[in-house]
Short mmCIF file of C-alpha atoms and ligand atoms in Angstrom, two decimals:
data_model
loop_
_atom_site.label_atom_id
_atom_site.label_comp_id
_atom_site.label_asym_id
_atom_site.label_seq_id
_atom_site.Cartn_x
_atom_site.Cartn_y
_atom_site.Cartn_z
CA UNK A 1 0.00 0.00 0.00
CA UNK A 2 1.43 3.35 -1.05
CA UNK A 3 2.03 5.77 1.81
CA UNK A 4 3.21 9.37 1.98
CA UNK A 5 6.42 10.10 3.89
CA UNK A 6 5.73 12.54 6.74
CA UNK A 7 8.86 14.13 8.17
CA UNK A 8 10.48 15.42 11.35
CA UNK A 9 13.25 17.87 10.59
CA UNK A 10 16.01 20.06 11.92
CA UNK A 11 15.94 23.64 13.23
CA UNK A 12 18.92 25.95 12.62
CA UNK A 13 19.74 28.75 15.02
CA UNK A 14 20.96 31.91 13.32
CA UNK A 15 22.19 35.36 14.32
CA UNK A 16 19.19 36.77 12.43
CA UNK A 17 16.60 34.21 13.59
CA UNK A 18 13.59 34.62 15.89
CA UNK A 19 10.70 32.63 17.35
CA UNK A 20 8.02 33.12 14.69
CA UNK A 21 8.27 29.49 13.56
CA UNK A 22 6.13 28.76 16.66
CA UNK A 23 3.21 29.84 14.49
CA UNK A 24 3.57 26.53 12.66
CA UNK A 25 3.06 24.58 15.89
CA UNK A 26 6.75 23.72 16.32
CA UNK A 27 8.47 23.68 19.70
CA UNK A 28 11.65 25.63 19.15
CA UNK A 29 15.04 25.06 20.79
CA UNK A 30 15.54 28.82 21.36
CA UNK A 31 14.38 32.29 20.36
CA UNK A 32 17.00 32.53 17.61
CA UNK A 33 15.71 29.98 15.15
CA UNK A 34 16.25 31.12 11.58
CA UNK A 35 15.51 28.00 9.55
CA UNK A 36 13.51 24.79 9.59
CA UNK A 37 14.93 22.34 7.03
CA UNK A 38 11.46 20.92 6.51
CA UNK A 39 12.20 18.42 3.72
CA UNK A 40 15.90 17.65 3.56
CA UNK A 41 18.23 14.84 2.55
CA UNK A 42 21.25 17.14 2.91
CA UNK A 43 23.86 15.85 5.40
CA UNK A 44 23.87 19.22 7.24
CA UNK A 45 20.26 18.68 8.37
CA UNK A 46 18.52 15.40 7.64
CA UNK A 47 14.77 14.84 7.80
CA UNK A 48 13.57 11.63 9.48
CA UNK A 49 10.48 9.74 8.32
CA UNK A 50 7.82 9.69 11.05
CA UNK A 51 5.27 7.17 9.75
CA UNK A 52 4.85 3.87 7.92
CA UNK A 53 7.37 1.28 6.84
CA UNK A 54 10.32 3.70 6.86
CA UNK A 55 9.63 5.25 10.26
CA UNK A 56 12.89 6.37 11.92
CA UNK A 57 14.94 6.33 8.72
CA UNK A 58 16.55 9.43 7.27
CA UNK A 59 15.31 10.71 3.94
CA UNK A 60 18.71 10.27 2.26
CA UNK A 61 18.72 6.61 3.30
CA UNK A 62 15.26 5.95 1.88
CA UNK A 63 16.26 7.79 -1.30
CA UNK A 64 19.43 5.69 -1.59
CA UNK A 65 17.77 2.31 -1.04
CA UNK A 66 14.28 2.78 -2.53
CA UNK A 67 14.73 4.65 -5.75
CA UNK A 68 11.48 3.05 -6.98
CA UNK A 69 9.65 5.52 -4.69
CA UNK A 70 11.32 8.41 -6.52
CA UNK A 71 10.44 7.47 -10.08
CA UNK A 72 13.78 5.60 -10.36
CA UNK A 73 15.50 8.97 -10.59
CA UNK A 74 19.07 8.98 -11.93
CA UNK A 75 20.00 11.91 -9.68
CA UNK A 76 22.72 10.64 -7.31
CA UNK A 77 21.49 12.78 -4.42
CA UNK A 78 17.96 13.79 -3.50
CA UNK A 79 17.82 17.00 -5.53
CA UNK A 80 15.59 19.43 -3.62
CA UNK A 81 15.40 20.98 -0.16
CA UNK A 82 12.43 22.81 1.37
CA UNK A 83 12.98 25.29 4.19
CA UNK A 84 10.90 27.74 6.18
CA UNK A 85 12.85 30.84 7.19
CA UNK A 86 12.12 33.39 9.89
CA UNK A 87 14.11 36.55 9.14
CA UNK A 88 13.76 38.35 12.45
CA UNK A 89 16.68 40.51 11.25
CA UNK A 90 18.29 40.98 7.82
CA UNK A 91 20.26 37.98 6.57
CA UNK A 92 23.71 38.62 5.09
CA UNK A 93 24.21 39.86 1.53
CA UNK A 94 24.93 36.63 -0.31
CA UNK A 95 25.11 34.69 -3.54
CA UNK A 96 25.12 30.98 -4.40
CA UNK A 97 27.23 29.24 -7.05
CA UNK A 98 25.85 27.32 -10.04
CA UNK A 99 26.27 23.53 -10.39
CA UNK A 100 29.57 23.67 -12.34
CA UNK A 101 31.26 26.06 -9.89
CA UNK A 102 29.89 24.37 -6.76
CA UNK A 103 30.87 20.87 -7.92
CA UNK A 104 34.42 22.06 -8.54
CA UNK A 105 34.83 24.24 -5.42
CA UNK A 106 32.53 22.63 -2.85
CA UNK A 107 31.88 19.10 -4.10
CA UNK A 108 28.12 19.52 -4.13
CA UNK A 109 25.26 20.93 -6.21
CA UNK A 110 24.90 24.63 -6.84
CA UNK A 111 21.97 26.48 -5.40
CA UNK A 112 19.13 27.91 -7.37
CA UNK A 113 16.28 28.77 -5.06
CA UNK A 114 12.89 30.44 -4.96
CA UNK A 115 10.83 32.08 -2.25
CA UNK A 116 7.17 32.12 -1.44
CA UNK A 117 6.55 34.97 1.02
CA UNK A 118 4.39 33.50 3.80
CA UNK A 119 4.18 36.73 5.79
CA UNK A 120 5.85 40.13 5.77
CA UNK A 121 5.68 43.09 8.12
CA UNK A 122 4.45 46.28 6.50
CA UNK A 123 7.09 47.92 4.26
CA UNK A 124 9.49 45.01 4.61
CA UNK A 125 12.10 44.67 1.91
CA UNK A 126 14.41 42.18 0.25
CA UNK A 127 17.54 42.70 -1.81
CA UNK A 128 17.08 41.15 -5.22
CA UNK A 129 19.97 41.77 -7.62
CA UNK A 130 22.45 44.63 -7.71
CA UNK A 131 23.12 47.80 -9.69
CA UNK A 132 26.68 47.22 -10.92
CA UNK A 133 26.90 47.01 -14.70
CA UNK A 134 30.11 45.02 -14.91
CA UNK A 135 32.74 43.28 -12.80
CA UNK A 136 34.93 46.38 -12.52
CA UNK A 137 32.06 48.47 -11.13
CA UNK A 138 31.04 45.63 -8.80
CA UNK A 139 34.53 45.31 -7.31
CA UNK A 140 34.84 49.09 -6.90
CA UNK A 141 31.49 49.42 -5.10
CA UNK A 142 32.34 46.52 -2.77
CA UNK A 143 35.81 47.91 -1.98
CA UNK A 144 34.38 51.41 -1.44
CA UNK A 145 31.59 50.09 0.84
CA UNK A 146 28.95 51.65 -1.40
CA UNK A 147 26.26 49.19 -0.33
CA UNK A 148 23.31 51.58 -0.68
CA UNK A 149 24.31 52.27 -4.26
CA UNK A 150 25.05 48.62 -5.08
CA UNK A 151 22.12 46.76 -3.51
CA UNK A 152 18.77 46.68 -5.24
CA UNK A 153 16.07 46.82 -2.55
CA UNK A 154 12.42 46.06 -3.25
CA UNK A 155 9.30 45.97 -1.08
CA UNK A 156 7.51 42.64 -0.66
CA UNK A 157 4.21 41.36 0.71
CA UNK A 158 2.66 38.03 1.69
CA UNK A 159 1.84 35.89 -1.34
CA UNK A 160 4.70 37.20 -3.50
CA UNK A 161 7.01 34.74 -5.22
CA UNK A 162 10.65 35.34 -6.18
CA UNK A 163 12.86 33.17 -8.35
CA UNK A 164 16.50 33.42 -7.25
CA UNK A 165 18.74 31.61 -9.75
CA UNK A 166 22.35 30.87 -8.71
CA UNK A 167 24.49 33.96 -9.25
CA UNK A 168 21.81 36.40 -7.99
CA UNK A 169 22.82 38.75 -5.18
CA UNK A 170 20.10 38.49 -2.53
CA UNK A 171 19.06 39.12 1.06
CA UNK A 172 15.85 38.33 2.89
CA UNK A 173 14.92 41.38 4.95
CA UNK A 174 13.76 41.81 8.54
CA UNK A 175 10.19 40.80 9.36
CA UNK A 176 9.72 38.28 6.55
CA UNK A 177 8.87 34.57 6.67
CA UNK A 178 9.37 32.54 3.55
CA UNK A 179 9.02 29.02 2.28
CA UNK A 180 12.11 28.35 0.22
CA UNK A 181 12.40 25.63 -2.41
CA UNK A 182 16.01 25.13 -3.43
CA UNK A 183 18.52 22.69 -4.83
CA UNK A 184 19.88 20.45 -2.07
CA UNK A 185 23.00 22.47 -1.37
CA UNK A 186 24.52 24.44 1.50
CA UNK A 187 27.00 26.54 -0.51
CA UNK A 188 26.64 30.23 0.29
CA UNK A 189 29.14 33.02 -0.38
CA UNK A 190 28.65 35.91 1.99
CA UNK A 191 29.59 39.32 0.63
CA UNK A 192 28.59 41.70 3.42
CA UNK A 193 27.14 41.09 6.89
CA UNK A 194 26.33 44.63 8.07
CA UNK A 195 29.42 44.39 10.37
CA UNK A 196 27.42 42.22 12.80
CA UNK A 197 29.08 40.15 15.49
CA UNK A 198 27.88 36.78 16.75
CA UNK A 199 27.37 35.95 20.45
CA UNK A 200 31.11 35.34 20.84
CA UNK A 201 31.94 38.75 19.41
CA UNK A 202 33.15 37.39 16.07
CA UNK A 203 32.32 38.59 12.59
CA UNK A 204 30.95 35.87 10.33
CA UNK A 205 33.15 34.64 7.48
CA UNK A 206 32.93 36.45 4.14
CA UNK A 207 33.76 34.86 0.77
CA UNK A 208 34.10 37.95 -1.37
CA UNK A 209 36.41 36.48 -4.01
CA UNK A 210 34.24 33.46 -4.69
CA UNK A 211 31.16 35.71 -4.63
CA UNK A 212 32.65 37.98 -7.29
CA UNK A 213 33.45 34.87 -9.38
CA UNK A 214 29.83 33.71 -9.42
CA UNK A 215 27.75 36.93 -9.31
CA UNK A 216 25.72 37.53 -12.45
CA UNK A 217 24.67 40.90 -13.90
CA UNK A 218 21.17 42.06 -14.70
CA UNK A 219 17.98 41.22 -12.85
CA UNK A 220 16.10 37.90 -13.03
CA UNK A 221 13.09 38.18 -15.31
CA UNK A 222 9.78 38.50 -13.46
CA UNK A 223 7.74 35.37 -14.08
CA UNK A 224 3.99 35.65 -14.18
CA UNK A 225 2.23 32.85 -12.30
CA UNK A 226 -0.35 30.72 -14.09
CA UNK A 227 -3.59 30.40 -12.14
CA UNK A 228 -6.14 27.65 -12.77
CA UNK A 229 -9.42 27.25 -10.89
CA UNK A 230 -11.45 24.07 -10.62
CA UNK A 231 -13.95 22.90 -7.99
CA UNK A 232 -12.52 23.69 -4.52
CA UNK A 233 -9.01 24.18 -5.89
CA UNK A 234 -7.05 27.22 -7.00
CA UNK A 235 -3.66 26.20 -8.37
CA UNK A 236 -1.00 28.89 -8.80
CA UNK A 237 1.92 27.62 -10.88
CA UNK A 238 4.84 29.91 -10.08
CA UNK A 239 7.66 28.35 -12.03
CA UNK A 240 8.64 25.32 -14.05
CA UNK A 241 12.21 25.08 -15.33
CA UNK A 242 15.14 22.66 -15.53
CA UNK A 243 15.51 22.60 -11.72
CA UNK A 244 11.99 22.43 -10.27
CA UNK A 245 8.32 23.18 -10.64
CA UNK A 246 6.69 25.02 -7.75
CA UNK A 247 2.94 25.44 -7.21
CA UNK A 248 0.60 26.76 -4.55
CA UNK A 249 -2.61 24.82 -3.92
CA UNK A 250 -5.50 26.58 -2.17
CA UNK A 251 -8.08 23.98 -1.14
CA UNK A 252 -11.58 24.82 0.08
CA UNK A 253 -13.30 21.40 0.07
CA UNK A 254 -12.85 17.90 -1.37
CA UNK A 255 -10.48 17.68 -4.33
CA UNK A 256 -9.07 14.70 -6.26
CA UNK A 257 -5.52 14.99 -7.60
CA UNK A 258 -3.15 12.89 -9.67
CA UNK A 259 0.56 12.77 -10.43
CA UNK A 260 2.37 10.87 -13.14
CA UNK A 261 5.99 9.71 -13.29
CA UNK A 262 7.17 12.02 -10.56
CA UNK A 263 7.17 12.57 -6.81
CA UNK A 264 6.41 15.77 -4.97
CA UNK A 265 7.40 17.65 -1.83
CA UNK A 266 4.40 19.13 -0.02
CA UNK A 267 4.26 21.74 2.75
CA UNK A 268 1.09 22.84 4.52
CA UNK A 269 1.56 26.56 5.16
CA UNK A 270 -1.96 27.29 6.38
CA UNK A 271 -5.22 25.67 7.46
CA UNK A 272 -6.37 22.20 8.43
CA UNK A 273 -7.72 19.23 6.57
CA UNK A 274 -6.96 15.71 5.46
CA UNK A 275 -5.03 13.82 2.83
CA UNK A 276 -6.37 10.46 1.71
CA UNK A 277 -4.56 7.79 -0.24
CA UNK A 278 -5.86 4.24 -0.86
CA UNK A 279 -8.72 4.80 1.65
CA UNK A 280 -6.32 5.81 4.42
CA UNK A 281 -6.74 9.29 5.92
CA UNK A 282 -3.90 11.43 7.21
CA UNK A 283 -4.71 14.54 9.21
CA UNK A 284 -3.03 17.67 7.90
CA UNK A 285 -2.38 20.98 9.61
CA UNK A 286 -0.22 24.04 9.19
CA UNK A 287 3.45 23.13 9.58
CA UNK A 288 3.17 19.55 8.23
CA UNK A 289 5.54 18.45 5.47
CA UNK A 290 5.40 15.24 3.45
CA UNK A 291 6.55 13.61 0.25
CA UNK A 292 4.11 12.00 -2.17
CA UNK A 293 6.29 9.21 -3.52
CA UNK A 294 5.95 8.20 -7.18
CA UNK A 295 4.02 4.99 -6.34
CA UNK A 296 1.17 7.31 -5.28
CA UNK A 297 -0.72 8.00 -8.49
CA UNK A 298 -3.81 9.64 -7.05
CA UNK A 299 -4.89 11.18 -3.78
CA UNK A 300 -7.55 13.43 -2.32
CA UNK A 301 -7.40 16.53 -0.15
CA UNK A 302 -10.20 17.99 1.93
CA UNK A 303 -10.58 20.91 4.30
CA UNK A 304 -9.27 24.46 4.15
CA UNK A 305 -5.64 24.21 3.23
CA UNK A 306 -2.86 26.14 1.60
CA UNK A 307 0.09 24.09 0.35
CA UNK A 308 3.30 24.78 -1.49
CA UNK A 309 4.35 21.80 -3.60
CA UNK A 310 7.44 21.17 -5.67
CA UNK A 311 8.65 18.50 -8.06
CA UNK A 312 12.22 18.06 -9.23
CA UNK A 313 12.93 18.30 -12.94
CA UNK A 314 15.59 15.60 -12.89
ZN1 ZN B 401 20.00 32.14 -0.61
#
C-alpha cells in the first residue's frame, strides 16, 4: 500500500533568527531559530520519516535504497530541499554558485532557489539583484563600501514569489517569513554582513572572491504565475524550469488529484484538513511536510488548506 512520507526535521539557530516558527506549531530550541529544514536529505540537516514502513529512517537513506519511490530517478542525491525561514533581522548579503562552480569548489550541487513569502511586516524589503553594470564596477562598489548604491532593494508582501537563480545577489529582509524551495546544497558566499558580530563577538566569514566569481549581472526576469481554478481548488503555478516546478494549492473542500511519473514535496503553510490515499486518511495541519512518492498515483485533499508543492525536474 502506497504511503506518503511525513517528516520530522532540523531547526537551525541563526544570528538573524527569531521565534516566529512557533506559528507553525513547532516547539523551538531557542528564540534565535532562523531555519527549519522541513524536507531535507542534505547531510547538514537530515529529515527523518515519522510514519509507515520507513519510520525512523533518514530521507537520504530511503532515497538511496528505494529509488522506486522516486520514479527511479538517476539523480545521485535527493535534488531538492524545502525550508521555512524566519528573518527576524536581515540575513547577510549573499550569492550561491551554479552547479559547475559548486561541484568544482565545494563538491556539491549549486543552489538555485525560490521564495514564497508566507508573511511580511508592513514595508518590509528584500535585496534582489544589484546595480553594478560590470565586474569592474562591482569590485569598486564593494571595496568602497557603497552598499546603498550597489544593492537593489524592493518591497515585498505576503503571497509574492521570487525566483532566485544561482548567481543572484540576494538578502531576505527583517520581518519576513518565507518558504524556500532550493537545490539540495549548502553553498553560500557571503559578501557583506552589516558588520554584525555573533554571540562570541566574532564577525561571520565572508567569501568575497568566490562571490565575485559567481555573481551575475542584470535582474532575473519577473515570471507571471499561471492560475487555474477548478472545484474547490485554486492552483498557482509559479515556475517550471530545468531545476523544479513550484505550485501553490488553495483547497476549500474535497479535491481529487493525480501525479504521473514524478514525486512531490508538499508543505502545509496554512489551514487544516486531510489527505487520503488508498482509503487511508492522514490529518493535515499548518506546519506539516510530506513527500508524495511516485508509487502514489492519485490522492484526495479535503478541508481548508494552503500548500506549497514542488517536483524536481531531474
Ligand atoms: Zn540564498
